[in-house]
C-alpha angles and dihedrals in degrees: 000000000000102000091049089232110127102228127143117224132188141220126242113233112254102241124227102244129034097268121249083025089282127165110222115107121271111256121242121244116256121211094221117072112250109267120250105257091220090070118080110252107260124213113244115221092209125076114261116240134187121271117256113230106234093237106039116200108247118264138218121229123203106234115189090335102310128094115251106235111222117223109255095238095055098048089048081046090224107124117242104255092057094044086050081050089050101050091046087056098043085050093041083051096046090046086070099044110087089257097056097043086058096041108048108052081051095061098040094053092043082059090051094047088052091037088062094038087062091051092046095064085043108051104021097067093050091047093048101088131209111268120251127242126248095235140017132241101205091194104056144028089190115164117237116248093196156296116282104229089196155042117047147343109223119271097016107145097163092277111129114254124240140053121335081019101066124064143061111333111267089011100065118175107297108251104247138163095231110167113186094262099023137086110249121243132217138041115357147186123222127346119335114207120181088228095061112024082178091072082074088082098049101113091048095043086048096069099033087055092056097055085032111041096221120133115264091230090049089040091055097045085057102050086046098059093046082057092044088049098048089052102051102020099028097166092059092066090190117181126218094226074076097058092031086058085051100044080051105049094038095046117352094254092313091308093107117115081028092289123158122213100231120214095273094053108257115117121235120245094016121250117245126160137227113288107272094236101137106262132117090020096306131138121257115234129158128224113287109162093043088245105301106129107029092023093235120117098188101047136028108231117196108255129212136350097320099038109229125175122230114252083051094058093048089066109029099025120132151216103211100150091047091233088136083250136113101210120179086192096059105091097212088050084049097045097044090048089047093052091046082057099049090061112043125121091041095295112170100201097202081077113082103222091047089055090048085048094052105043089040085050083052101051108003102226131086100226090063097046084046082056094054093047093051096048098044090056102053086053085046089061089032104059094032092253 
């Protein structure tokens, strides 16, 4: 000390307001205990310097041009863990308060919403499945290049398509009023039996079936399905020369496996093609009608003359001969489902790429849906279409 005299002296604690509500700034604490005034004033030699406060605030250092955050725990000097302790209180605390016990289920339940919406991109696309084609090419499993968007439908020669337009030339399609289940009505040509309305058509199919070689039953299933189909789907015009060219290339008209089309329609034995298990070029499809159209509960097999698998047949399959049944084997159930296939969705079959899109929808590869075009195409001149 500077008087030489050893007393302890104590420092009186800073308040926290000016006293007496005065204005003037709060001294700062020295380190040094204030000098006695009866002593003179001595010189230091050593330069005077500022006192240093004992907690200084945190600082901030500039550090290649940015400013260093300092985590908040350290500047608050608590360490992490209990500051972690102390969050989770404070939270726990607000949950039981009104506010919280609205809040929080809200959010909990907007978390879950957008945790299942996240599972949902990511599962449902890999559970949707591609859809299956009607029929099966057992040769190829070819991709498709594409769909041709112009040129021309099979069999246009300029005739307009559609009932009373198609047919022979000077023996078109008869007008009649045919419905899927139902007799048509009207003039006719040949005998009409209610079991058939298809025989309506005989004397027609008779002699497109000459210039065409088609079989009269088959011819007649055919026609009957182009007048079913302008009467309950008029913008699809579809022509029967189409589902003639795919009753041909699938089964050559119901006479594949050595079957014969009877006179009411139904082939005999019935047509059913080799399991789709993925041999031999084949497609590989599983069971899905527990075997009780092609008799096989391990593998699906394509049924009648138009070879439709089953699961197909379950949604689009027919009654065209108004027997009560849905036969895959009778050929005027199978034409009139097929071309019930061929224009869903709006397809206007007189628009090429409508026509690609239908037969390759049909059977998914491109050398099949070249045979039925070119097939169509060759009854089409044949028959005067």
């Amino acid at each position: 000390m500077v008087d030489g005299e050893q007393r302890s002296t104590v420092r009186p604690l800073r308040p926290a307001a000016p006293p007496d509500g005065g204005a003037g700034p709060v001294p700062r604490p020295r380190s040094n205990p204030a000098p006695d005034p009866s002593e003179p004033k001595a010189e230091s030699a050593e330069p005077k310097t500022e006192p240093v406060a004992a907690e200084a605030a945190p600082t901030v250092e500039p550090v290649a041009g940015r400013r260093r955050r300092v985590p908040f725990a350290h500047a608050v000097g608590v360490p992490p863990r209990q500051l972690a302790v102390g969050v989770a209180r404070a939270t726990r605390a607000w949950s039981r308060r009104p506010s919280g016990r609205t809040t929080l289920p809200a959010l909990f339940l907007l978390a879950l919403v957008a945790a299942t919406a996240a599972a949902g991109a990511l599962l449902v696309p890999a559970a949707v499945r591609k859809p299956q084609p009607v029929a099966v090419d057992a040769t190829t499993n070819a991709p498709v290049q594409g769909v041709p968007q112009t040129g021309a439908v099979p069999g246009a020669t300029g005739v307009p398509v559609g009932p009373g337009a198609t047919g022979f030339p000077g023996t078109p399609l008869p007008t009649l009023t045919a419905t899927p289940g139902g007799t048509p009505t009207g003039p006719v040509v040949g005998p009409v039996t209610p079991a058939r309305p298809a025989d309506a058509l005989a004397g027609w199919a008779q002699q497109v079936s000459a210039a065409t070689g088609i079989p009269q039953v088959a011819m007649q299933a055919y026609g009957y399905a182009e007048l079913v189909l302008a009467q309950t789907q008029r913008s699809c015009q579809l022509s029967w020369t189409t589902l003639a060219a795919i009753g041909y290339v699938e089964s050559r008209h119901g006479s594949a496996n050595k079957a014969t089309l009877q006179a009411n329609g139904v082939a005999v034995p019935e047509i059913v093609g080799a399991p789709l298990d993925g041999q031999g070029g084949r497609s590989r499809i599983l069971d899905t009608d527990q075997g009780q159209l092609d008799h096989d509960r391990v593998y699906d097999k394509a049924l009648g003359p138009m070879q439709f698998i089953p699961s197909t047949w379950q949604e689009i399959g027919a009654d065209a001969d108004n027997d009560g049944v849905r036969n895959p084997h009778d050929i005027d159930d199978a034409a009139l489902a097929a071309g019930r296939y061929l224009c869903k969705g709006g397809r206007n079959m007189t628009i090429p790429g409508d026509w690609w899109g239908a037969i390759l929808s049909y059977n998914d590869v491109r050398r099949y849906a070249q045979d039925v075009f070119d097939k169509a195409d060759e009854y089409g001149r044949l028959s005067g279409t």
